[in-house]
């Protein structure tokens, strides 16, 4: 019976000369058991076996090894045999504790200097003759390997090396690879000696990999050793903490990768020199403000302000916001969490942690609306980017006359329209057929600016139409004359409705100042500034008066319009009746002659 724990092999002496093999094995058994001898079959052929000098030994082949039955005690097992042509892989099912190899014409790897064997021992014949066999009959082709070295240069330097078989499996491989300069192998179970690492692949093993630590240096040279046993590939990935300069073999970038990682596929003897240095530090801010939203609501006696900042900092520090000393803080939120307010005079001190976070601050300031109103003076510890400033003002109580601030913001276009309307009215009054004088046109058109443009055009056109009727209408034919009279009378109602709409807007509605830009309106003015100046938020200026100024002006215009309409009505009736109000087709009856 086989009982592996009941036997051990303290030492093995292996003698190998040409193709002849002699193996002396010392076996200790605590009971009668079957012991597997070193060497997998059929990589060698046993010819003769003896135990303690006796040849009548029960043996068997099982699990690819030669088994011998031994009794309790210490035994000396001698085996003689032959090894095949080519390299030989000596493996163990029961690993010996000490191995000595006497093979003059063989290179032995896999045995440590103290005689302790590794999992596999490789023997490669020296000065092997090429023989006279035809190429297709050869059984001793050299296997080819690929050595892929990947370097990662980060806070610590590491390398991963993968050795992969390119030739078919079925033959054991043993090679000695050079390590990179400053490489320290971290993976266990590998033999490193004199700057080289021993690589052994079993007959059915396809690849082997290990990880290493690299010593940081200013220069690193990668060089492919001149040999025919393997080909190499190098990849180098450097983090942003390093500057990498490459010289020597040209770089190749692998297709299909998201990032450009330099790669090299050298021929034997080619090399690459890498010069590595840290980027030079430059002075800069440890804090940045990505965006800011400053909203002000202007009341008659109090101003309410809200400020939202998107701040990113690399160090934990205090964030100081300077406000009006009279400002009363309403609330403070840091990352959507209510935070106690720490205020020292005009300074609001906010503790920040490293990273990106939102600051939301609200305060109130006693301030009365005046003719000219400026925004809050807010000073930040650093310059701010992407600042949005919003001023809310009640359009039902205030008449906005002008707005000034950053370049990207609202514009009051009414004054340009007013100037154009006055110039247009002046030119209309100079026309020979004009029904009104220049100052009357100017007053009428200025009032019509509070209505849509089409309403003003209809009103002006209707007055000119009535003037043309009075001058040239009586010369028209019967049908055209009567149709024109009907249309003129029918259009009186739309003109009256337009004038009533303008009066309603002026006396009861809100003034139309044609405010546009930055998605602004008459009650909400918005500005945007891409980059701050001197850490100050924009302070826009708004010029406004009470809405009753507008109401008074429109009331005066309405009074003038009422008297003007009376004059225009008398003039219009005259124009409409010039040449008669209606033409008839019946012949006129001549009175009888006087007798």
Short mmCIF file of C-alpha atoms in Angstrom, two decimals, residues 145-149 161 166 177-178 180 222-227 230-234 249 263-268 270:
data_model
loop_
_atom_site.label_atom_id
_atom_site.label_comp_id
_atom_site.label_asym_id
_atom_site.label_seq_id
_atom_site.Cartn_x
_atom_site.Cartn_y
_atom_site.Cartn_z
CA UNK A 145 9.55 32.28 -25.42
CA UNK A 146 8.14 35.80 -25.25
CA UNK A 147 9.19 37.99 -22.34
CA UNK A 148 6.74 40.86 -21.71
CA UNK A 149 7.94 43.46 -19.19
CA UNK A 161 7.07 40.29 -16.16
CA UNK A 166 5.40 30.72 -28.28
CA UNK A 177 16.73 35.85 -17.84
CA UNK A 178 18.51 39.08 -16.90
CA UNK A 180 16.15 45.03 -15.08
CA UNK A 222 16.18 48.66 -21.21
CA UNK A 223 18.32 46.36 -23.33
CA UNK A 224 17.42 43.12 -25.12
CA UNK A 225 20.03 40.41 -24.56
CA UNK A 226 21.53 38.81 -27.66
CA UNK A 227 20.08 35.30 -27.74
CA UNK A 230 13.30 34.47 -26.40
CA UNK A 231 11.93 37.73 -27.77
CA UNK A 232 11.04 40.73 -25.60
CA UNK A 233 8.36 43.40 -25.39
CA UNK A 234 8.45 46.44 -23.06
CA UNK A 249 14.61 52.44 -30.24
CA UNK A 263 5.68 50.06 -26.20
CA UNK A 264 8.81 48.56 -27.74
CA UNK A 265 9.47 45.26 -29.54
CA UNK A 266 13.28 45.14 -29.68
CA UNK A 267 15.53 42.88 -31.69
CA UNK A 268 18.42 41.23 -29.82
CA UNK A 270 18.59 46.91 -29.20
#
